Coordinates of N, CA and C in Angstrom, one line a residue:
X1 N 0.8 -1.2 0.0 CA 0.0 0.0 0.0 C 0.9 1.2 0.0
X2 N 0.8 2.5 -0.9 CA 1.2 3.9 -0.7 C 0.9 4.3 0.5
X3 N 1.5 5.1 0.7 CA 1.8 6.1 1.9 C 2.0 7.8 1.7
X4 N 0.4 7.8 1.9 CA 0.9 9.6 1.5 C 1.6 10.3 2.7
X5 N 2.5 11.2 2.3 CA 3.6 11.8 3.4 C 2.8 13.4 3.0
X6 N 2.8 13.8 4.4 CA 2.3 15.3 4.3 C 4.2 15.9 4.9
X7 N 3.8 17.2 4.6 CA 5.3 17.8 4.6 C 5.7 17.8 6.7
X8 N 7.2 17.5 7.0 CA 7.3 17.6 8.3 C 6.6 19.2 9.3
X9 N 6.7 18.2 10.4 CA 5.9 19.3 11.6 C 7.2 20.6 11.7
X10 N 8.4 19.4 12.3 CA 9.6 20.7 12.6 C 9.3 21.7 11.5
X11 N 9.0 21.3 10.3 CA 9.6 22.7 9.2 C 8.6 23.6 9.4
X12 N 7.5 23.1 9.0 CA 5.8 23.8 9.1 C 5.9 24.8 10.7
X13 N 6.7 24.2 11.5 CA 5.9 25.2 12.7 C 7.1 25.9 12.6
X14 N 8.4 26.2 12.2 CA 8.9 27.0 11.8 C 9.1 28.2 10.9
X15 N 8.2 28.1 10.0 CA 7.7 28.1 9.2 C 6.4 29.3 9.6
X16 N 5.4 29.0 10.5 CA 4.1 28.9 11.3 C 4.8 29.7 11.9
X17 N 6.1 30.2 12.7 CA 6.4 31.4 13.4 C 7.9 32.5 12.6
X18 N 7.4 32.4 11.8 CA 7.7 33.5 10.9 C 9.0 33.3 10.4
X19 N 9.7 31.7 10.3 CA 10.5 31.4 9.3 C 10.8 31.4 8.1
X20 N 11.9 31.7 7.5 CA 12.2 32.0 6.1 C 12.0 30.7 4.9
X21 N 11.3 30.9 3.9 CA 11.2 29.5 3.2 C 12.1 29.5 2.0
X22 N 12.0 28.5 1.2 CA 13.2 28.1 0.5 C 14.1 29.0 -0.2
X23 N 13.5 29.9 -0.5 CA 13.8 31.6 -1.0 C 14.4 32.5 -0.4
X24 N 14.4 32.2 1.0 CA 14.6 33.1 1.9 C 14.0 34.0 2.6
X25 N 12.9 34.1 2.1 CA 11.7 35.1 2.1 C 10.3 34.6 3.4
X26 N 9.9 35.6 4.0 CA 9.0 35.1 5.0 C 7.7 35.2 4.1
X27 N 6.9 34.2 4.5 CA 6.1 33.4 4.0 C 5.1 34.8 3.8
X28 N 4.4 34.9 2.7 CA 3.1 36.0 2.5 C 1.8 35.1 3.5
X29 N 0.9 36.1 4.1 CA -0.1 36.2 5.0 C -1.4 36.2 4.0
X30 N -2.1 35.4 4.0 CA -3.9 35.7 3.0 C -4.6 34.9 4.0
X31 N -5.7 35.6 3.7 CA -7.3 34.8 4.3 C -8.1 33.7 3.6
X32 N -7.8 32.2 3.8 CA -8.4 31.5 2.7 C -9.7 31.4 2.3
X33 N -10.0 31.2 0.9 CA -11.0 31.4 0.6 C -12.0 29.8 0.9
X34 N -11.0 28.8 1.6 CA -11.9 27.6 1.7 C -11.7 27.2 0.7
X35 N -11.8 27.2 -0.7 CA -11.6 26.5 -1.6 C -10.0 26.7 -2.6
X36 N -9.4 25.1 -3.0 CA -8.1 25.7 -3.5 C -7.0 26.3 -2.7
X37 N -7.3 26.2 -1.2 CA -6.0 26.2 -0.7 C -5.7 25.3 0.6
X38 N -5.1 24.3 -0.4 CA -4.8 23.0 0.3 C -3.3 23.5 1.3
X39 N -3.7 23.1 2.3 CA -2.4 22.9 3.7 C -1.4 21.8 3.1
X40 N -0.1 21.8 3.0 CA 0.1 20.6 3.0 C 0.9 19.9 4.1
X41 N 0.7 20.5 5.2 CA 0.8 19.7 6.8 C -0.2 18.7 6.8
X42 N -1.7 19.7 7.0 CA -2.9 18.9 7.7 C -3.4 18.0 6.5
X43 N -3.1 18.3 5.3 CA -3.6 17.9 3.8 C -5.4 17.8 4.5
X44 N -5.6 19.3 4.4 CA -6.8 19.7 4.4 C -7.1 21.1 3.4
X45 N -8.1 21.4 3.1 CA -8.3 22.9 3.0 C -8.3 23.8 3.8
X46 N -7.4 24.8 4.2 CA -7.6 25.8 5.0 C -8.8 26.4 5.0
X47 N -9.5 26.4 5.8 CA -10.6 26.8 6.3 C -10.9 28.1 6.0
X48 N -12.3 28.5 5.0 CA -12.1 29.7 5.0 C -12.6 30.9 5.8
X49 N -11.6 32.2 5.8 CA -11.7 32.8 6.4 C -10.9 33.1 7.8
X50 N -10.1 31.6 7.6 CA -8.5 31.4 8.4 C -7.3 32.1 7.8
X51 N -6.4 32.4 8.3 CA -5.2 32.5 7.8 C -4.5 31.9 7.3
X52 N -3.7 31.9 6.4 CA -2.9 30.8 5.6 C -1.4 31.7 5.3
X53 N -0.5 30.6 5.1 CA 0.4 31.2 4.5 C 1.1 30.4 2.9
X54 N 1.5 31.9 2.1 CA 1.9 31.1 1.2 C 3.4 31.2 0.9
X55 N 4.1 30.7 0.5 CA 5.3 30.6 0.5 C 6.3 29.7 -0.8
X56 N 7.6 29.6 -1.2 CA 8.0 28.8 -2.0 C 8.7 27.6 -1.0
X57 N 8.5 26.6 -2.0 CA 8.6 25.4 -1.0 C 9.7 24.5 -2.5
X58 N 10.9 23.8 -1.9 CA 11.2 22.6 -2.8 C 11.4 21.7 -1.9
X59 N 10.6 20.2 -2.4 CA 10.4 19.4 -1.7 C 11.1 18.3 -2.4
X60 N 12.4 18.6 -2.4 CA 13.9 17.4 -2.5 C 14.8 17.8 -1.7
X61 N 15.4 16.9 -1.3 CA 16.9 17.2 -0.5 C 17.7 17.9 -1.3
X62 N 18.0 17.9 -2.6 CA 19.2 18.2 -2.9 C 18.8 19.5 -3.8
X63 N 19.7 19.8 -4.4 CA 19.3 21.2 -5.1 C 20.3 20.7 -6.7
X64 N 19.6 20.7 -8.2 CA 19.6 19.8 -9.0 C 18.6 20.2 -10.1
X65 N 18.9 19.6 -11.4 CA 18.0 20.2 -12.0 C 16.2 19.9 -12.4
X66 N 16.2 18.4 -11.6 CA 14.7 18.1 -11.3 C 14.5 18.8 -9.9
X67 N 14.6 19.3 -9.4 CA 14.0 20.0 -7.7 C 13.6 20.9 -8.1
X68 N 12.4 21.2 -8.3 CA 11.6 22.1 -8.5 C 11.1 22.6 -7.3
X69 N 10.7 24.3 -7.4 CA 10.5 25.3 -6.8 C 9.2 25.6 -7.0
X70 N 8.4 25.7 -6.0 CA 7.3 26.6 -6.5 C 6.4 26.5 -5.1
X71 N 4.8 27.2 -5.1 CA 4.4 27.7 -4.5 C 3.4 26.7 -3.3
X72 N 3.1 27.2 -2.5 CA 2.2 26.0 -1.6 C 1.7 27.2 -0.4
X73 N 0.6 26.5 0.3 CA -0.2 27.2 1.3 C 0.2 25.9 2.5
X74 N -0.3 26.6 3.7 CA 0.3 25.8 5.0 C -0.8 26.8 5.9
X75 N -1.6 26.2 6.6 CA -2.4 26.8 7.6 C -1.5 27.9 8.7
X76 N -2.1 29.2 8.8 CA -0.7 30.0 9.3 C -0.8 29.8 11.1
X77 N -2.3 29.5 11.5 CA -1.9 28.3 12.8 C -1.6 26.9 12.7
X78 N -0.9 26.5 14.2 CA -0.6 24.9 14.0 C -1.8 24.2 14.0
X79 N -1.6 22.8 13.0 CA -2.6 21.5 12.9 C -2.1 20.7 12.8
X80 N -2.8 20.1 13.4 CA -2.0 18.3 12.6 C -1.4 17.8 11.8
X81 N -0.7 17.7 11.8 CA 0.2 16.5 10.3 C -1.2 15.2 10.0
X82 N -1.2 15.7 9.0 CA -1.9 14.6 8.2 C -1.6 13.3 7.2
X83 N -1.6 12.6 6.6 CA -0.7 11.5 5.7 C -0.9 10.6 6.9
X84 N 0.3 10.2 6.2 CA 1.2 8.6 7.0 C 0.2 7.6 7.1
X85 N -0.7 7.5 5.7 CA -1.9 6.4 5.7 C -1.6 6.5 3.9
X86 N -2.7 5.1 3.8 CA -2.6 4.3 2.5 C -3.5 5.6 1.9
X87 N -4.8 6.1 3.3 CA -5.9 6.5 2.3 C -5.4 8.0 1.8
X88 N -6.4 8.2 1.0 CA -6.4 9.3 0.1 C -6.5 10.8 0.6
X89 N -5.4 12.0 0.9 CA -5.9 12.9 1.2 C -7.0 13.7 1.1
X90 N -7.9 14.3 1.8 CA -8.7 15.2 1.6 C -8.1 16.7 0.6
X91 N -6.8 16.6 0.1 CA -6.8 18.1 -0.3 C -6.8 17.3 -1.9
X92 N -6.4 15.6 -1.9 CA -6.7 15.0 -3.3 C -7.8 14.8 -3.8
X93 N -8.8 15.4 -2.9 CA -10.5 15.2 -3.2 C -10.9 16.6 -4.1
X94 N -10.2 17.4 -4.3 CA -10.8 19.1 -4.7 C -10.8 19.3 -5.9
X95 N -9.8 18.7 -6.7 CA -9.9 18.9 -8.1 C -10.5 17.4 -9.1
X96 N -10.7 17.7 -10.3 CA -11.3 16.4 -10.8 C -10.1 15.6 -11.4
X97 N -8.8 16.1 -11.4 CA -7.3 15.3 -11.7 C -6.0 15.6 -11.1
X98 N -5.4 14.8 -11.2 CA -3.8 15.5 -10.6 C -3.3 14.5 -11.7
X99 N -1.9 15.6 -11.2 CA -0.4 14.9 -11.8 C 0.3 13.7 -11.0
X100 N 0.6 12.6 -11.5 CA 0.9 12.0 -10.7 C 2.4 11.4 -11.5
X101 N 3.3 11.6 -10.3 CA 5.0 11.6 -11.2 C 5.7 10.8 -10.2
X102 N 6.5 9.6 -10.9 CA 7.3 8.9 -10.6 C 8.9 9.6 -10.3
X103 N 9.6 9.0 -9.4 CA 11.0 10.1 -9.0 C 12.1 8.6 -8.6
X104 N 13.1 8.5 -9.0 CA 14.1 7.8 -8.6 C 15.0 7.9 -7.3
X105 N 15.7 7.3 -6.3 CA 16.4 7.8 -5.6 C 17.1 8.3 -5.3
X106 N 17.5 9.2 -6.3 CA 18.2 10.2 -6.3 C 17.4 11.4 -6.8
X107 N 16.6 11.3 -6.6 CA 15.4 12.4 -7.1 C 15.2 12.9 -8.5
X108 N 15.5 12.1 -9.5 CA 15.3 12.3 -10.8 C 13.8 11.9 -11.5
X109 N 13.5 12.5 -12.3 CA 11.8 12.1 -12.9 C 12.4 10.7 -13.4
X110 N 11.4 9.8 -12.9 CA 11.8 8.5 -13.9 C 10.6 8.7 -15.2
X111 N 10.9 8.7 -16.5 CA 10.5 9.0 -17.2 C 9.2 8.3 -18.0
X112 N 7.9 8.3 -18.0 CA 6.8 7.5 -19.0 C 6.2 7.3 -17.6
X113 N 6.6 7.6 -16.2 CA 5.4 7.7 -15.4 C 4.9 8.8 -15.0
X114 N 4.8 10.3 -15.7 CA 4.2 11.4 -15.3 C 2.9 11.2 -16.1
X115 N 2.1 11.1 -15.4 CA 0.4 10.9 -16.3 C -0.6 11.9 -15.5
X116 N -1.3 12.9 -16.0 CA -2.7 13.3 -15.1 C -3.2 12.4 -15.5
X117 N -4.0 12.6 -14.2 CA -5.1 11.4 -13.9 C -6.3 11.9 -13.0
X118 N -7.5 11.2 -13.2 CA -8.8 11.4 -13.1 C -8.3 11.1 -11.1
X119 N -9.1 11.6 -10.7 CA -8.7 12.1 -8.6 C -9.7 10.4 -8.6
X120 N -10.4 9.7 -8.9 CA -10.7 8.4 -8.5 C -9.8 7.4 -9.0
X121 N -8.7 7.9 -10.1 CA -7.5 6.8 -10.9 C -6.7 7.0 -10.1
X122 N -6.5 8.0 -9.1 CA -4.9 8.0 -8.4 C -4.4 6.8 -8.0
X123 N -5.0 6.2 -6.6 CA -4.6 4.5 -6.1 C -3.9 4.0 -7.1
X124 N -5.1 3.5 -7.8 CA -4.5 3.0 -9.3 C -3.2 3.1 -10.1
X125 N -3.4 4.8 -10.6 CA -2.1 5.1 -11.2 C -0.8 4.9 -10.1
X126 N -1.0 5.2 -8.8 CA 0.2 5.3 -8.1 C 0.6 3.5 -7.8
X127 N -0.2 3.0 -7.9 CA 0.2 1.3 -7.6 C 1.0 0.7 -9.2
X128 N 0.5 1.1 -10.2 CA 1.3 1.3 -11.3 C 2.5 1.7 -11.9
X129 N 2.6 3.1 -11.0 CA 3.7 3.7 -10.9 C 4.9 2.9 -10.3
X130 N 4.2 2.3 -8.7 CA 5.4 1.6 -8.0 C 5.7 0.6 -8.5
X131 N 5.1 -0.3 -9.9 CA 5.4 -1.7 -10.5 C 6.7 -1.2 -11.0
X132 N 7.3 0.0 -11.0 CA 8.4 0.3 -11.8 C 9.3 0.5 -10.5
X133 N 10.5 -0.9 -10.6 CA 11.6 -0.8 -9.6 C 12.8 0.4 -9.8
X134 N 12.0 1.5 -10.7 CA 13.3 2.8 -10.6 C 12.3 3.6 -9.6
X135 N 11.2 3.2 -9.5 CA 10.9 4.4 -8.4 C 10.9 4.2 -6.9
X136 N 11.2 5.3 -6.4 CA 12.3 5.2 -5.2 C 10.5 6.3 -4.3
X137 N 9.9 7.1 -5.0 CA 8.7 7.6 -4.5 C 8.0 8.5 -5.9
X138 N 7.0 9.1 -5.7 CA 6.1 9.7 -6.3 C 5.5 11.1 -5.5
X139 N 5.2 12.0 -6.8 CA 4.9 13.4 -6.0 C 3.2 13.4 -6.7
X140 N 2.4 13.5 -6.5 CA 1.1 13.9 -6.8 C 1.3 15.8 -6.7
X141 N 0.9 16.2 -7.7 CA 0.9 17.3 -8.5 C -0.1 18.2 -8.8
X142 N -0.6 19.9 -8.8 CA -1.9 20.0 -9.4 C -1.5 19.9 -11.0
X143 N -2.6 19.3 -11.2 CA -2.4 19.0 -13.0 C -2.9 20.9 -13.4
X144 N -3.3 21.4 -13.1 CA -3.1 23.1 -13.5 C -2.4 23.8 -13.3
X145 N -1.5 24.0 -12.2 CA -0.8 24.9 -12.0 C 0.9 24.2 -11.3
X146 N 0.6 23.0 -11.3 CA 2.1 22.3 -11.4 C 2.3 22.2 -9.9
X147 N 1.6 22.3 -9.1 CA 1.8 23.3 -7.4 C 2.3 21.5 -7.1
X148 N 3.1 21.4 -5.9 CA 3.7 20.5 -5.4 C 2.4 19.9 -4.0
X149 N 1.6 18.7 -4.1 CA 0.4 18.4 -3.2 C 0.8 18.0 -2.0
X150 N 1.5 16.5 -2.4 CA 2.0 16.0 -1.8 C 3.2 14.2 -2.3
X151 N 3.6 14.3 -1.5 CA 4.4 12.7 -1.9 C 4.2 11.7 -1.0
X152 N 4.2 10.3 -1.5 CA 3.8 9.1 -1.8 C 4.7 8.3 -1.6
X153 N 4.9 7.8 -0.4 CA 5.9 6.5 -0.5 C 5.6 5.4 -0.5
X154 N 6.7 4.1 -0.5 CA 6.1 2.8 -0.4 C 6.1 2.2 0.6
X155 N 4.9 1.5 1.4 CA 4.9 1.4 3.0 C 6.1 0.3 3.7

């Protein structure tokens, strides 16, 4: 069974008290609208009408030319870490597809497994994904704006 991983607590509450993110830059402050701004701690929607923060986030160890950069929301109070289960995030329930991308261990795209896929195909595609012994994990992706959701290991 997959294992969706929501991003670590240490970073998020760091983060959550006015830490610099991968840019350097302290995190921008907005009021969520409840819809489309997935936390990726609690892998919920920030609630609207809460605070959120948004910030640049790269979610690889290393710095390379697959480690991509880009944008993500994080509830700007503490919540729960969410993941560390087979089932399916609540923030994978919002759109009607995502990206779903195979990665090597050394964090390279393994190639012919980036597919969008219908948000009921995920399991599916992601258990397909893992039939390929180059992949080391998987990032689920928005299939519109590329945004980083969350990653996927093997349990």
């Amino acid at each position: 069974m997959p294992n969706f991983i929501a991003l670590e607590t240490d970073m998020v509450r760091t983060l959550q008290n006015g830490g610099l993110d991968i840019n350097g830059q302290k995190p921008q402050r907005k009021t969520s609208t409840g819809a489309g701004n997935p936390c990726r701690h609690c892998l919920r929607e920030v609630p609207e009408g809460e605070e959120m923060l948004i910030l640049a986030h790269r979610p690889f160890d290393g710095v390379h030319a697959y480690a991509e950069t880009g944008p993500i929301f994080l509830c700007a109070k503490p919540c729960a870490r969410g993941g560390n289960s087979a089932d399916l995030p609540t923030i994978l329930t919002t759109s009607p597809d995502y990206l779903v991308k195979g990665y090597s261990a050394d964090e390279h795209i393994v190639y012919g497994t980036g597919e969008v896929v219908a948000t009921t195909d995920i399991q599916a595609k992601v258990a397909d994904v893992f039939n390929n012994p180059e992949v080391a994990f998987i990032h689920v992706r928005s299939a519109r704006n590329n945004c980083y959701q969350a990653r996927i290991e093997r349990d």
